[in-house]
XYZ file of C-alpha atoms in Angstrom:
573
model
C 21.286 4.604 8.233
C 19.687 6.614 5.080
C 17.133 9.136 6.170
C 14.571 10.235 3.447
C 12.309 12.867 3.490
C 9.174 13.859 1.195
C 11.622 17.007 -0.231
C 14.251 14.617 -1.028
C 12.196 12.328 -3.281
C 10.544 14.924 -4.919
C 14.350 16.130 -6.373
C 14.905 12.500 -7.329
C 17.515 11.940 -5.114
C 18.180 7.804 -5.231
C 18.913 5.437 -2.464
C 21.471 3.617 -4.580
C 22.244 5.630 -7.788
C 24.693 2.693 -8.980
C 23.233 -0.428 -8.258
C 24.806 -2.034 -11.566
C 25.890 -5.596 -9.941
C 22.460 -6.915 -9.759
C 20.932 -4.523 -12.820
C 23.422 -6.027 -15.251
C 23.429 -9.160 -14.910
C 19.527 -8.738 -15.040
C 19.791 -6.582 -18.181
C 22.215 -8.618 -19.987
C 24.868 -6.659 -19.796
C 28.341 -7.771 -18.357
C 30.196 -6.505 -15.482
C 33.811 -6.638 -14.316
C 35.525 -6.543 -11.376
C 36.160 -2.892 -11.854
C 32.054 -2.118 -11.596
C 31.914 -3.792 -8.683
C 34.375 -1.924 -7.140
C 32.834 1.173 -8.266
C 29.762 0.135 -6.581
C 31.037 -0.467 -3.344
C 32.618 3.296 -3.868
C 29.133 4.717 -5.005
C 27.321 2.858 -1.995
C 29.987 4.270 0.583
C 29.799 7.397 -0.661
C 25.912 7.132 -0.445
C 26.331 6.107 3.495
C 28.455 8.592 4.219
C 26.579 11.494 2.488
C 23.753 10.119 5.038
C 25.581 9.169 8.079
C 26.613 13.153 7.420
C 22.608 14.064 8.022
C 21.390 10.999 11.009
C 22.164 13.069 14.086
C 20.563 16.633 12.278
C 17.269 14.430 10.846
C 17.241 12.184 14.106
C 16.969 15.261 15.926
C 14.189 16.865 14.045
C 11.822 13.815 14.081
C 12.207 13.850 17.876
C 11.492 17.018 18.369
C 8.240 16.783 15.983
C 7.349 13.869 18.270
C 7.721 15.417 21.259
C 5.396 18.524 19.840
C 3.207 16.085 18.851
C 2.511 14.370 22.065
C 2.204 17.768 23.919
C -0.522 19.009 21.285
C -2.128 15.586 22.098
C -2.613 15.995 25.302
C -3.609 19.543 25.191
C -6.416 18.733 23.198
C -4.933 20.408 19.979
C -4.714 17.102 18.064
C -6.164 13.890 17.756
C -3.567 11.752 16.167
C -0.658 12.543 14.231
C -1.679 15.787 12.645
C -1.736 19.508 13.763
C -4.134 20.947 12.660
C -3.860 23.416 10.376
C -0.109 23.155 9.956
C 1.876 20.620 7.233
C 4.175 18.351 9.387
C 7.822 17.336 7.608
C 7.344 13.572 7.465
C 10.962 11.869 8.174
C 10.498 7.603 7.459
C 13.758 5.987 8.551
C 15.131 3.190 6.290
C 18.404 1.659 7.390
C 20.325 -0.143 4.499
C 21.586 -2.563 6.514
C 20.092 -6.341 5.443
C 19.725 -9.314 7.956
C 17.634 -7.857 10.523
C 15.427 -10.700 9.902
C 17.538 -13.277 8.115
C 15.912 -12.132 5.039
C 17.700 -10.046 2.457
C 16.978 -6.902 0.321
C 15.793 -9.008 -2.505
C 13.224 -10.499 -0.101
C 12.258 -7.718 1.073
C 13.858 -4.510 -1.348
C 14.198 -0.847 -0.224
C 11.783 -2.095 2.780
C 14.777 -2.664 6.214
C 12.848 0.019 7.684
C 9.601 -1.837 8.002
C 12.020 -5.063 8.076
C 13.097 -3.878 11.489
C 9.619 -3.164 12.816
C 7.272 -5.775 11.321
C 10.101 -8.563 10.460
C 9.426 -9.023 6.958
C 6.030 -9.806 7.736
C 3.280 -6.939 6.630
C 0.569 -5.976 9.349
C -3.135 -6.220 8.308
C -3.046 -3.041 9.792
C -0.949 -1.483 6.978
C 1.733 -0.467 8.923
C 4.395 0.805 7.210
C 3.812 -0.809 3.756
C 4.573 2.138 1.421
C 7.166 2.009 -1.412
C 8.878 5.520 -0.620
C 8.998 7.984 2.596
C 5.605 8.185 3.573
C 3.376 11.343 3.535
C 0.707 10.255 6.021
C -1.257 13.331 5.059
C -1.162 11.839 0.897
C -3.382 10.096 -1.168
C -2.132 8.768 -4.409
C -4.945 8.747 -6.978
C -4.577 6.583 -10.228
C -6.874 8.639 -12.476
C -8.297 4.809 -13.918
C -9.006 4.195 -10.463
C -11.267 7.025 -10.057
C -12.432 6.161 -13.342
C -14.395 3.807 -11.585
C -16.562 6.044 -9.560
C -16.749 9.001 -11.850
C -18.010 9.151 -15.670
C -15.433 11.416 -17.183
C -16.101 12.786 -20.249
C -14.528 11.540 -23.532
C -11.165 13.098 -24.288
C -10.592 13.594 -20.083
C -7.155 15.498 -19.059
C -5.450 14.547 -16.188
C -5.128 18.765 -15.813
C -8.649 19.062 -15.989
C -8.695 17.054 -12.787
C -5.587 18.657 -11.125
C -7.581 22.087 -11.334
C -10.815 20.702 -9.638
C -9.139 18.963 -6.538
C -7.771 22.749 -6.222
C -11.279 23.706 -6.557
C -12.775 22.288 -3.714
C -9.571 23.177 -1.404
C -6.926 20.020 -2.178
C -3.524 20.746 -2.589
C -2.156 18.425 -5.332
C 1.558 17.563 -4.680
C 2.346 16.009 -7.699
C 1.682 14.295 -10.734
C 2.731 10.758 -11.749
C 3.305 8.887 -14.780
C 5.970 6.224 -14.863
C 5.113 5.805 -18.614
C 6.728 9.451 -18.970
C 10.140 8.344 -18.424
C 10.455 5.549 -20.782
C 11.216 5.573 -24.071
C 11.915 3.100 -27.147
C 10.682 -0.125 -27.773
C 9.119 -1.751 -24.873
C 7.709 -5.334 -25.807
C 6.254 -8.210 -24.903
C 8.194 -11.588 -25.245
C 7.239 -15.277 -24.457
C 10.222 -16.888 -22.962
C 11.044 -20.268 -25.221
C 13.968 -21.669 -23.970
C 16.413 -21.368 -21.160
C 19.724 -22.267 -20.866
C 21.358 -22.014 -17.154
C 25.268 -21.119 -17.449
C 27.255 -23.410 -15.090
C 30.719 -21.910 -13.191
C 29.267 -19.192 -12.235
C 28.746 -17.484 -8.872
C 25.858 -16.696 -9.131
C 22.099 -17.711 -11.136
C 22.889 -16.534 -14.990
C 20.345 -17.822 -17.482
C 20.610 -17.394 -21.550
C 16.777 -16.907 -22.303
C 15.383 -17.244 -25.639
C 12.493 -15.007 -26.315
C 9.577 -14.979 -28.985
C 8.733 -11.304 -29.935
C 7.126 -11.759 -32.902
C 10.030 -11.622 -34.800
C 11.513 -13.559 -37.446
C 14.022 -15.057 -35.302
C 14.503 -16.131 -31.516
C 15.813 -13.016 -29.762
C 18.342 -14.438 -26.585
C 19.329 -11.782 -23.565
C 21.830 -12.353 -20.549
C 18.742 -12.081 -17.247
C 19.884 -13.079 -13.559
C 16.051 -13.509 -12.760
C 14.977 -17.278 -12.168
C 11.566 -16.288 -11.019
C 10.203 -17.274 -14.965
C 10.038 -20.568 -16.551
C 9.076 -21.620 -20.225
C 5.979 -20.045 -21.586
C 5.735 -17.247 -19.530
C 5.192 -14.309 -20.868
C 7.831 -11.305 -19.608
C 8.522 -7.653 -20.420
C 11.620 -6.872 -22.714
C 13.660 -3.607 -23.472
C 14.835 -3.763 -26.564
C 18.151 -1.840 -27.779
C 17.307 1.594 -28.062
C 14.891 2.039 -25.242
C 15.563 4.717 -22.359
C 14.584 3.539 -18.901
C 13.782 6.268 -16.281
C 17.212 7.132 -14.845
C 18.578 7.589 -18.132
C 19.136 3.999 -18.525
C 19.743 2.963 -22.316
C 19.607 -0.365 -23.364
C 22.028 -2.203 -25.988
C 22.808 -5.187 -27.376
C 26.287 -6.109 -25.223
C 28.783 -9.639 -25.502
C 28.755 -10.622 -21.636
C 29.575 -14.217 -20.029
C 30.615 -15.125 -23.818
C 27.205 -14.419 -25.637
C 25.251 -11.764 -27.168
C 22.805 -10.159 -25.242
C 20.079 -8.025 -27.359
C 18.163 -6.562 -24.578
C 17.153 -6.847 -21.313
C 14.154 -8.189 -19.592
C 12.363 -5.787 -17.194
C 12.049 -5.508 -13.420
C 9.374 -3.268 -11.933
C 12.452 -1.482 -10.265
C 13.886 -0.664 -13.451
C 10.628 0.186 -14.884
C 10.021 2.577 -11.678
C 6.520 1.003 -11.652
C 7.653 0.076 -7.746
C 10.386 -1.303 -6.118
C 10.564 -5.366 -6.285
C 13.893 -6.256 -7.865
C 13.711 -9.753 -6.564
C 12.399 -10.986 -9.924
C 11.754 -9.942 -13.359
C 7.559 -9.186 -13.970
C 5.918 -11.532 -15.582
C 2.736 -11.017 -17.109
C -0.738 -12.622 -16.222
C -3.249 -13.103 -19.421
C -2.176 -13.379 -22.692
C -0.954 -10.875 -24.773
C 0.596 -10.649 -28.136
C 4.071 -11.262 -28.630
C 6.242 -7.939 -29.885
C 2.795 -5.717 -28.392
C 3.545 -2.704 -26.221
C 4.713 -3.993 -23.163
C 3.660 -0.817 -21.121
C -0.034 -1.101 -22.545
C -0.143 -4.617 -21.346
C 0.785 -3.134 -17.587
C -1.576 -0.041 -17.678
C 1.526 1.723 -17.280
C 0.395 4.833 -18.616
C -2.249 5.934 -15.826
C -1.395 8.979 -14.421
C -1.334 8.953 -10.509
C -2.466 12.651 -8.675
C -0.714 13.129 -5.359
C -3.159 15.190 -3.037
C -2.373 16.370 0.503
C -5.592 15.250 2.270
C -5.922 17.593 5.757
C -7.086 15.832 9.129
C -10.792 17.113 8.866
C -11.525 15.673 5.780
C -10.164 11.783 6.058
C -12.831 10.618 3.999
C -10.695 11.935 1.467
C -8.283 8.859 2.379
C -9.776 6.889 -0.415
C -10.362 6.221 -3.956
C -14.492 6.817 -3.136
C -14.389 9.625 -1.012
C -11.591 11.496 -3.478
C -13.961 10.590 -6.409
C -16.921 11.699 -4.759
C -15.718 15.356 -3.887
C -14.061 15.039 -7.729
C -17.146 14.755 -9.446
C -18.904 17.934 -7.689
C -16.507 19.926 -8.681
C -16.651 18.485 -12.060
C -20.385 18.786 -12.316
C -20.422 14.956 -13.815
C -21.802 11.820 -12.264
C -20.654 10.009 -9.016
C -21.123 6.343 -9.824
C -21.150 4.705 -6.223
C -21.145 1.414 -4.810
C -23.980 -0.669 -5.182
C -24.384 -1.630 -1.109
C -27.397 -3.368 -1.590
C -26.491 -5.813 -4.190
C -23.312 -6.576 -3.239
C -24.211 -7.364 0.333
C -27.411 -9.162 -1.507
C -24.383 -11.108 -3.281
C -22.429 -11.960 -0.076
C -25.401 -13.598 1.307
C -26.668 -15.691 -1.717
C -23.349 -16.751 -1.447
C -22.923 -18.802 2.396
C -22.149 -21.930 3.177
C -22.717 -23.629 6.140
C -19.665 -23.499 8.408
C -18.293 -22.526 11.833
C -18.617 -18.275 12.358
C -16.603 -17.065 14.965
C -18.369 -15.149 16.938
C -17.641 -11.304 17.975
C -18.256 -9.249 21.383
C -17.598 -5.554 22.191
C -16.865 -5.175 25.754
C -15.762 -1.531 25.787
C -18.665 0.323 23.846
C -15.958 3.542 24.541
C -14.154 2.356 22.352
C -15.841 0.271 19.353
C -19.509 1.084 18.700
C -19.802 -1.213 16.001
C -17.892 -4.463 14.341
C -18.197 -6.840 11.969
C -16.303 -10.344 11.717
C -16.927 -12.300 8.838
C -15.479 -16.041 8.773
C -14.235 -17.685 5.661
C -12.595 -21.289 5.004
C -10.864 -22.847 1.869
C -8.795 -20.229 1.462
C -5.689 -21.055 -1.489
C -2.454 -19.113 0.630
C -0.833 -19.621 -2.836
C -3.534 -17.859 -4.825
C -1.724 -14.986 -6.300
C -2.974 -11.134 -6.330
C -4.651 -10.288 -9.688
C -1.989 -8.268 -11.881
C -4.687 -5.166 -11.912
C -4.754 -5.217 -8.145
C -1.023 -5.251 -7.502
C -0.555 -2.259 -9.752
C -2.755 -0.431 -7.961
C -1.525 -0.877 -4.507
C 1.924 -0.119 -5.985
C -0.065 3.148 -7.891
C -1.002 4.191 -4.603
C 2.278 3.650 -2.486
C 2.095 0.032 -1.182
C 4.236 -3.301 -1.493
C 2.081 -6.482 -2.850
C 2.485 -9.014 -0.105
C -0.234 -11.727 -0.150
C -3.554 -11.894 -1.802
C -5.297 -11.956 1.688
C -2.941 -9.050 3.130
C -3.686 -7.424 -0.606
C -7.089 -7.956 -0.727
C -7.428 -5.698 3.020
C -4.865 -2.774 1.716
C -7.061 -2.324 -1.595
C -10.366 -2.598 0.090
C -8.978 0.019 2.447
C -7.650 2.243 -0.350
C -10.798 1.988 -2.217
C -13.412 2.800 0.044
C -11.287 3.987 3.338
C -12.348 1.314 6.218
C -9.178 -0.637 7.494
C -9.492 -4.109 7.883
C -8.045 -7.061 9.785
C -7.896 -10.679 8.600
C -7.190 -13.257 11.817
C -6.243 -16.745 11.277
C -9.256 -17.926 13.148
C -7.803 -21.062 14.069
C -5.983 -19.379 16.229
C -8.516 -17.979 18.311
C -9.777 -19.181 21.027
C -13.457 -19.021 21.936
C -14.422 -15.239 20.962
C -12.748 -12.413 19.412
C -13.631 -9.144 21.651
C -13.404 -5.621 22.150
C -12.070 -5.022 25.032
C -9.164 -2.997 27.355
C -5.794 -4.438 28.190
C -6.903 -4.617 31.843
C -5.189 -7.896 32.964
C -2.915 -8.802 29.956
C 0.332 -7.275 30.176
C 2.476 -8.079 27.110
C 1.152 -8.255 23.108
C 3.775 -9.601 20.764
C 3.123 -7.187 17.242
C 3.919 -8.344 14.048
C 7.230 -6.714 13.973
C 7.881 -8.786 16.814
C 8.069 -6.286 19.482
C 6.880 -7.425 22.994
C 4.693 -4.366 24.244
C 4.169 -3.377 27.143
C 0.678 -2.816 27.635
C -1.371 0.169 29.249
C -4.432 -1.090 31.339
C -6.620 1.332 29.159
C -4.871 0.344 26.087
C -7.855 -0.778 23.379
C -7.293 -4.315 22.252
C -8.920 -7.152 20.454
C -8.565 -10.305 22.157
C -9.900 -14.081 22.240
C -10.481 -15.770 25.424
C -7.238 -16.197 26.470
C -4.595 -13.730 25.134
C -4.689 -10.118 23.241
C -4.477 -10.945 19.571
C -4.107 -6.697 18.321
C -3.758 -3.365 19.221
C -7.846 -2.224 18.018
C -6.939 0.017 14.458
C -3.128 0.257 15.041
C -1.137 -3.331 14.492
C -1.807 -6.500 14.879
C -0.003 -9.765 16.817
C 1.941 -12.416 16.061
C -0.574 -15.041 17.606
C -3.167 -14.906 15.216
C -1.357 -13.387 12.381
C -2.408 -14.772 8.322
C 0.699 -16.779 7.346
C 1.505 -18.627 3.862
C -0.794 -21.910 5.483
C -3.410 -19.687 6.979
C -7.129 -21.024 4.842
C -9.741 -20.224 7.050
C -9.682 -16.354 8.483
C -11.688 -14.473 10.501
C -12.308 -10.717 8.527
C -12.738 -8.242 11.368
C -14.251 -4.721 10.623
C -15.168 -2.096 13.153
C -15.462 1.153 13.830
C -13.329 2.498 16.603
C -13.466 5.803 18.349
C -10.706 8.027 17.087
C -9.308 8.864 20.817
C -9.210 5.361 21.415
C -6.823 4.628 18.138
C -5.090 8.131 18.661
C -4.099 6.995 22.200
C -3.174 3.448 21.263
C -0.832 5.087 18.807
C 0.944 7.991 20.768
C 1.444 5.835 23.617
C 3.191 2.831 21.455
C 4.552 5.479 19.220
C 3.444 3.298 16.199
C 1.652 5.494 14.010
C -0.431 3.379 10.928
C -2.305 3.428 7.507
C -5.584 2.461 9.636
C -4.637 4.266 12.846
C -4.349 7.394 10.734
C -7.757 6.756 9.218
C -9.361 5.841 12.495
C -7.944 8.827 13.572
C -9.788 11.489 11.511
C -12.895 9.319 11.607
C -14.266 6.729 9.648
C -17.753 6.466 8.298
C -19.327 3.914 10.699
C -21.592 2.718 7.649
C -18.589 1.529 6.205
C -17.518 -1.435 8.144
C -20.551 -3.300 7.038
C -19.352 -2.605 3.635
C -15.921 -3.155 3.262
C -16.062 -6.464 4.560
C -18.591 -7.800 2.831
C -16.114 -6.213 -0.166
C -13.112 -8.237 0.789
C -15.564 -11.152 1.388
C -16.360 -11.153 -1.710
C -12.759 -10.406 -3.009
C -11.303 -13.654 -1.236
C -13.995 -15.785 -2.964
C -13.388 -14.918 -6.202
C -9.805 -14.796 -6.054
C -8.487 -17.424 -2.969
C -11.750 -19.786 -3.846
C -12.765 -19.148 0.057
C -16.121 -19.977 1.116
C -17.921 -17.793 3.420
C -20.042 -19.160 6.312
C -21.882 -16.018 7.773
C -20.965 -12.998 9.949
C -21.484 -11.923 13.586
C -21.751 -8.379 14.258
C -22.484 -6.376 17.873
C -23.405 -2.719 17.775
C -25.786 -0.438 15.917
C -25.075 1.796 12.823
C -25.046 5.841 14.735
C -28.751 7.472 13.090
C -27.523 10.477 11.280
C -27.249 13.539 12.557
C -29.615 15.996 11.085
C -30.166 20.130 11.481
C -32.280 22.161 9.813
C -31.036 25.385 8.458
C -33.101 28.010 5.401
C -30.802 29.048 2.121
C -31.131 32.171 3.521
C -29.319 31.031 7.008
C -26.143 29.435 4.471
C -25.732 32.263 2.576
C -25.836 34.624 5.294
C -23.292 32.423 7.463
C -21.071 31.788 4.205
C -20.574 35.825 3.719
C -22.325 35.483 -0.470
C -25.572 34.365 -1.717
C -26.552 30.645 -3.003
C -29.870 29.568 -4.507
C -31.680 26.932 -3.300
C -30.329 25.012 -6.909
C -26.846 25.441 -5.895
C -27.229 24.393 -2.714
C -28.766 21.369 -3.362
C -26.765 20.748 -6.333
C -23.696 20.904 -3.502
């Protein structure tokens, strides 16, 4: 097994630094027997430089979990976070493939959440990130805080780096895929393809307009295209990150002048499964990295356990903007929840009940039919979640990861033909067993916090859900749970399933109860215009928490603050 830590990353150290099988006959460029030996070298070599480090890193996350659940139980942590201190994350990814009958192309760079979830991605984000995962990190696409904050004209991504330091973030890193490619990257319709028989494996010949004055053809092992779509081609010349050039190369008896592009090779995520192809229409021979809002830098800030609103696009913007002095553009709540109800249908609504106000004081279930399960994710929505760390899976598994990403409130989409009578908050009490989605039969705790229908538990409340009532590629009518959990509850759930998650984390450090009204009615919204579902109304149980209020003179802030603030300043803040 490979383990990966933050600190390796960060030095650039790759999984598979070879890799040239697959990449060349994708690229167009030839290999012999001899490659593929040296391959198999490179890849031992790899496993045995990590096999060299399992027992020493194995070692170290147990002992970190062990500290962890003592700190739990003493009160000195809710969660996975101590606070104050800046745990070593350790995610382990075995290479092996087959755990699931599926194989890396299926699922690339992912046999660590292949073994837990098996191949299937939790609505309750478990595990979905493209690298080792820093559960304390938020990746920020600056164009997605665009969205919520008016920069000025002529904005630096530096100028934004320096605020989040400002108002007490510690920015990790900077990204900008687009920094690491150079040369002519281009935009190509594909015109003809020509399948070469006798071969082992898929090789097509694939004729390419670029807005040249003559068809350009290139070698590509890809079949995920056909005629007329439009794809993203390196031309000879170009640099991909890794030091990768490109040139025109003779393999499998023709010319090959270029390669066309996987987001892999691109390091714009890690799907190798298939070349991209492009959604809209663009202009043949155009920048090809323009027409994938490639060049978007991405800030990397270390978000501490008291301040997980900070665990989304809205609440990063927010604290962004004060320390900018510009304007916070929020979201509209009124007229998009105005829009949600212009909007139903008549239609069955499942109906929700919290039976353990400990643990939920609020939810919302929204029920939706006519969902497409083919509908793909919008292009601008895929790069996003792969901006900010996570896999495209499905638009309705999509559609819950952005909504959480943008605004912070996990979600949960049920197939809600699969539940029987209502969908509750409740305690394990009686049931004994959940099946997860990475098909793990639990053993449950009586005071484990569940929801469940009538019959059976259907998900472990803001930690991972179960295989009965799981979204699958038929699912078109689903049952869009939001709620707001206490954090204990989720924090126990976690530690004593030791399945840690992007909502339990969130859940965790607390979660604006106002949000769960919002959020769905977001991904609502979001399924409709994208899967052509229909909505049908909501039940909800519980009551928004009034606001806590305390009084308190400038005098009294100043004073407990140690310097002096006007009454401008203070209201300005």
């Amino acid at each position: 097994m490979l383990f990966r830590s933050r600190e390796d990353a960060e030095r650039g150290i790759p999984r598979q630094q070879a890799d040239h099988e697959g990449r060349d006959a994708h690229q167009g460029h030839g290999h012999e027997e001899g490659v593929l030996a040296a391959d198999q070298v490179a890849q031992a070599a790899e496993e045995q430089r990590a096999e060299g480090t399992d027992r020493e890193a194995c070692r170290e996350a147990q002992q970190g979990e062990d500290e962890r659940r003592r700190r739990i139980d003493a009160g000195e942590e809710v969660g996975g976070d101590v606070r104050g201190e800046r745990a070593r994350e350790i995610e382990v990814v075995p290479l092996e493939d087959g755990a699931d009958g599926r194989g890396d192309d299926d699922f690339p760079l992912f046999a660590g959440h292949r073994r837990r979830t098996g191949g299937r991605c939790c609505h309750c984000h478990v595990f979905t990130s493209l690298e080792p995962r820093n559960w304390n990190a938020m990746k920020l696409p600056l164009s997605w805080l665009a969205e919520f904050i008016a920069f000025p004209k002529g904005f630096k991504v530096e100028t934004a780096v320096n605020a989040f330091v400002k108002v007490g973030f510690e920015v990790e890193a900077v990204i900008n895929p687009a920094e690491n490619i150079k040369g002519p990257i281009k935009v190509g319709t594909v015109l003809t393809i020509e399948e070469l028989s006798g071969l082992r494996k898929p090789i097509r010949y694939v004729g390419l307009d670029l807005g040249e004055k003559e068809t350009r053809y290139v070698i590509c092992g890809a079949t995920n295209f056909q005629v007329g779509d439009q794809v993203v081609v390196a031309l000879p010349g170009a640099v991909l990150p890794g030091e990768f050039a490109i040139s025109a190369r003779e393999t499998y008896g023709r010319l090959s002048n270029g390669m066309i592009c996987s987001a892999r090779e691109l390091a714009l995520g890690e799907d190798h499964g298939g070349i991209i192809v492009l959604s809209g229409k663009h202009k043949n021979g155009s920048d090809a990295l323009a027409a994938l809002g490639a060049n978007d830098p991405i800030i990397d800030i270390a978000v501490n356990p008291d301040r997980g609103y900070a665990m989304s696009v809205r609440g990063a913007a927010r604290e962004l903007a004060m320390a900018l002095g510009v304007a916070f553009k929020d979201v509209d709540r009124k007229a998009l929840l105005a829009k949600l109800a212009k909007a139903k249908k008549s239609g069955k609504v499942t109906v929700a009940e919290i039976k353990d106000k400990d643990g939920a004081s609020l939810i919302y279930l929204r029920s939706l039919s006519g969902l497409d399960p083919s509908a793909p994710t919008p292009s601008w929505m895929a790069r996003r979640l792969v901006q900010a760390g996570m896999r495209p899976i499905s638009l309705a598994v999509d559609i819950t990861n952005y909504v959480m990403l943008e605004l912070g409130q996990p979600l949960h989409a049920f197939d809600s033909e699969k539940i029987d009578g209502k969908l509750k908050v409740q305690r394990a009490g009686k049931f004994k067993t959940l099946k997860t989605l990475d098909n793990q039969v639990r053993k449950l705790n009586a005071e484990d916090l569940l929801i469940a229908d009538e019959k059976k538990p259907l998900a472990l409340a803001g930690t991972m859900g179960g295989l009965d009532s799981e979204v699958t590629d038929s699912t078109s009518k689903i049952a869009l749970e939001a709620a707001h959990f206490t954090p204990i509850s989720v924090a126990q759930n976690s530690r004593r399933h030791v399945l840690s998650s992007e909502a339990s984390r969130r859940f965790e450090r607390g979660v604006d109860p106002t949000l769960a009204e919002l959020a769905s009615a977001r991904a609502a919204l979001l399924l409709m215009e994208f899967g052509g579902a229909k909505y049908h109304g909501t039940s909800s149980k519980g009551t928004i928490p009034k606001p806590l209020t305390c009084t308190i003179s400038p005098e009294g802030i100043s004073t407990l603050l140690g310097t002096t603030y006007t009454p401008a300043e203070i209201s300005k803040a």
